[in-house]
Short mmCIF file of C-alpha atoms in Angstrom, two decimals:
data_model
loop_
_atom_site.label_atom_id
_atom_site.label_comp_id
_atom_site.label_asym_id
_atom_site.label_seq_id
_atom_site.Cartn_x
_atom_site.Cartn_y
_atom_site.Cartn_z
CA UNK A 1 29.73 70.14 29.96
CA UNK A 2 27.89 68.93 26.94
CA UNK A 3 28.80 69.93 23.13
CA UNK A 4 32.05 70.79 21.95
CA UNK A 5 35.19 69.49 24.21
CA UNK A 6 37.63 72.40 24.96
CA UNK A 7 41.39 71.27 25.88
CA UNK A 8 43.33 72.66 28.71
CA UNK A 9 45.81 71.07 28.17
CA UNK A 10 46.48 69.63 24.67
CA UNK A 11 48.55 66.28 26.23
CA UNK A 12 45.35 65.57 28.76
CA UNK A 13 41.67 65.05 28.39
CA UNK A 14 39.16 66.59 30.73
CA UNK A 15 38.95 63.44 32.84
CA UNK A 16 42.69 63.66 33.01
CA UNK A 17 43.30 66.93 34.14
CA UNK A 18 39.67 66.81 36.93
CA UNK A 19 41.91 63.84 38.24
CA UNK A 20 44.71 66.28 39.87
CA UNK A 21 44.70 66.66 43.32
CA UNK A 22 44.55 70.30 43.83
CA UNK A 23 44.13 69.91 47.13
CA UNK A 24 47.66 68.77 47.19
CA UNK A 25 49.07 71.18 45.13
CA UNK A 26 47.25 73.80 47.14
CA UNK A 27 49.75 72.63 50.48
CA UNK A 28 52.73 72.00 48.43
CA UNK A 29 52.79 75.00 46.44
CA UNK A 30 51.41 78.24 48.26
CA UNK A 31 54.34 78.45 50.17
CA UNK A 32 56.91 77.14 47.16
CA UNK A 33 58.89 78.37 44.52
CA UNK A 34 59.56 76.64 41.30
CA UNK A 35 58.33 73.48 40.36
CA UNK A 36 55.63 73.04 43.07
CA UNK A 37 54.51 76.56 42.63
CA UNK A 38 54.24 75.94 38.86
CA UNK A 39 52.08 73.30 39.41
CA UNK A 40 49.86 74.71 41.33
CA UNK A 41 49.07 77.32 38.64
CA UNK A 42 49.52 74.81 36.19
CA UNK A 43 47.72 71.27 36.51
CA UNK A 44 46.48 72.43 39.92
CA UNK A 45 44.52 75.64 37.98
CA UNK A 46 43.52 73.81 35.06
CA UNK A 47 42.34 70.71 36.98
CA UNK A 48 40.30 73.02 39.27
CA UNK A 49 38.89 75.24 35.97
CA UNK A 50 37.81 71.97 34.48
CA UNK A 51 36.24 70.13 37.51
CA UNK A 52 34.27 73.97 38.18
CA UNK A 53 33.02 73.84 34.55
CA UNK A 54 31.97 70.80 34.25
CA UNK A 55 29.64 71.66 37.21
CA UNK A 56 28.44 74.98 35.76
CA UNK A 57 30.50 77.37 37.77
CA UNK A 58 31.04 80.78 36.13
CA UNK A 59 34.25 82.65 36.22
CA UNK A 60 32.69 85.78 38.27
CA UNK A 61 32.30 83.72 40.64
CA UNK A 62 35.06 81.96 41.13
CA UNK A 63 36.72 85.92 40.22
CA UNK A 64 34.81 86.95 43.23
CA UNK A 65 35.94 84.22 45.55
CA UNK A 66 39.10 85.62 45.18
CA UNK A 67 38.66 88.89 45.89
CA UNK A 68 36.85 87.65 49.11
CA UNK A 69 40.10 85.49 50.05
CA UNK A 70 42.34 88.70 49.45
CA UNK A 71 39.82 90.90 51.33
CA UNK A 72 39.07 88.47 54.61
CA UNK A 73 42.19 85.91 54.23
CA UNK A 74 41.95 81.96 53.02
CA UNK A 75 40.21 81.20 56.62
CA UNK A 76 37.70 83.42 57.15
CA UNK A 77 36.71 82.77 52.91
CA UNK A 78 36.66 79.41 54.49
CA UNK A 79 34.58 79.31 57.21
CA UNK A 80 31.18 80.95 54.74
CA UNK A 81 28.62 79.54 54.55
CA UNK A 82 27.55 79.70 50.38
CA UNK A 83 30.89 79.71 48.94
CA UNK A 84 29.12 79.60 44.97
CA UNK A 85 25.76 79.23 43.99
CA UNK A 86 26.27 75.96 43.52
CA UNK A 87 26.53 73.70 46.88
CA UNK A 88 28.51 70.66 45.05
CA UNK A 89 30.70 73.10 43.67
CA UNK A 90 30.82 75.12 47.42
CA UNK A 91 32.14 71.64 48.92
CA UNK A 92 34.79 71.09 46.44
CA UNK A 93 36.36 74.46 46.69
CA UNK A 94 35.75 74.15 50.51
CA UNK A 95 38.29 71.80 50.59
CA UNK A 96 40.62 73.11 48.52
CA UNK A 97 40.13 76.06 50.89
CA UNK A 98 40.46 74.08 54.03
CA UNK A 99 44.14 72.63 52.32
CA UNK A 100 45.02 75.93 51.86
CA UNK A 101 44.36 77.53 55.31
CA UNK A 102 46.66 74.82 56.52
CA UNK A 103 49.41 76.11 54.75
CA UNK A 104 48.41 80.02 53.83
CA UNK A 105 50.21 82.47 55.87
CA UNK A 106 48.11 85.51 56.17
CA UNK A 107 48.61 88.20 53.34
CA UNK A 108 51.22 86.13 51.80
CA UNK A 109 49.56 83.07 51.26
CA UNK A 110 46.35 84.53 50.83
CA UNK A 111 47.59 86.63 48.16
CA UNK A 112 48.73 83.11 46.37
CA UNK A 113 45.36 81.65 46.89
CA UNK A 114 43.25 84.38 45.47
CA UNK A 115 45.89 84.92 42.44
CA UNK A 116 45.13 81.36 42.07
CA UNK A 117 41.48 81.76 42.26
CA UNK A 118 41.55 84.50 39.73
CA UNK A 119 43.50 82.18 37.19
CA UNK A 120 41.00 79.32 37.60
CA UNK A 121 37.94 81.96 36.86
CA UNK A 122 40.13 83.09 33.66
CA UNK A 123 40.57 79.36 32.43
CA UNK A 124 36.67 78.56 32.99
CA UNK A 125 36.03 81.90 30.77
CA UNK A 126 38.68 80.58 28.34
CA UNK A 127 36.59 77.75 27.98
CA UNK A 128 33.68 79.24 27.79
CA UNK A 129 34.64 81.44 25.29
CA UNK A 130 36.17 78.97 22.82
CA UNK A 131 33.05 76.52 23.63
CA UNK A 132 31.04 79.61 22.09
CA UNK A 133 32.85 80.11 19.03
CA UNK A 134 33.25 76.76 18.27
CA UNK A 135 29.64 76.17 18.17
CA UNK A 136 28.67 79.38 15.90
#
């Protein structure tokens, strides 16, 4: 990301929030309820937003992803073989994929997953959208 810096979080930079393990919060929080689940769609979306935009993602497709998990299930979204456009960004949301499928019950847990997806693809708009306006 070059230009103007866009906080997710006002108490943590960029490098900060790239720095959660969303892996982890992927296994602890799919099947969880209140603070785990929290922050999954908390640090865990935010770190996973930032890490995507910072390597050009955009939201559809991250939007699309989901739809895919809640179509096919966590696994089989998985197991493809161009997850995005962009093959750094495929591995790192492989992973996070193969952490979920460990945990994801079908049609429950992939529900959470692509909810999950969805809110990561609405924080990379979000800061694409202030980036935008900030700059003219």
């Amino acid at each position: 990301m070059t230009g103007t810096k866009v906080p997710m979080n006002p108490g943590k930079t960029d490098e900060e929030s790239v720095q959660a393990d969303v892996a982890m919060l992927l296994r602890y929080g799919i099947g969880a309820q209140g603070p785990r689940r929290t922050a999954l769609f908390g640090d865990g979306a935010v770190g996973a937003a930032v890490a995507l935009d910072l390597l050009g993602v955009r939201p559809r497709s991250v939007a699309f992803l989901g739809r895919t998990v809640r179509s096919g299930g966590t696994a089989h979204t998985a197991r493809l073989p161009e997850l995005l456009p962009e093959p750094t960004a495929s591995d790192l949301v492989r992973g996070w994929l193969d952490a979920a499928e460990s945990v994801a019950r079908p049609v429950e847990g992939d529900e959470v997953v692509a909810r999950r997806l969805e809110a990561v693809a609405e924080l990379i708009g979000l800061r694409r959208t202030t980036r935008e306006r900030a700059a003219g």
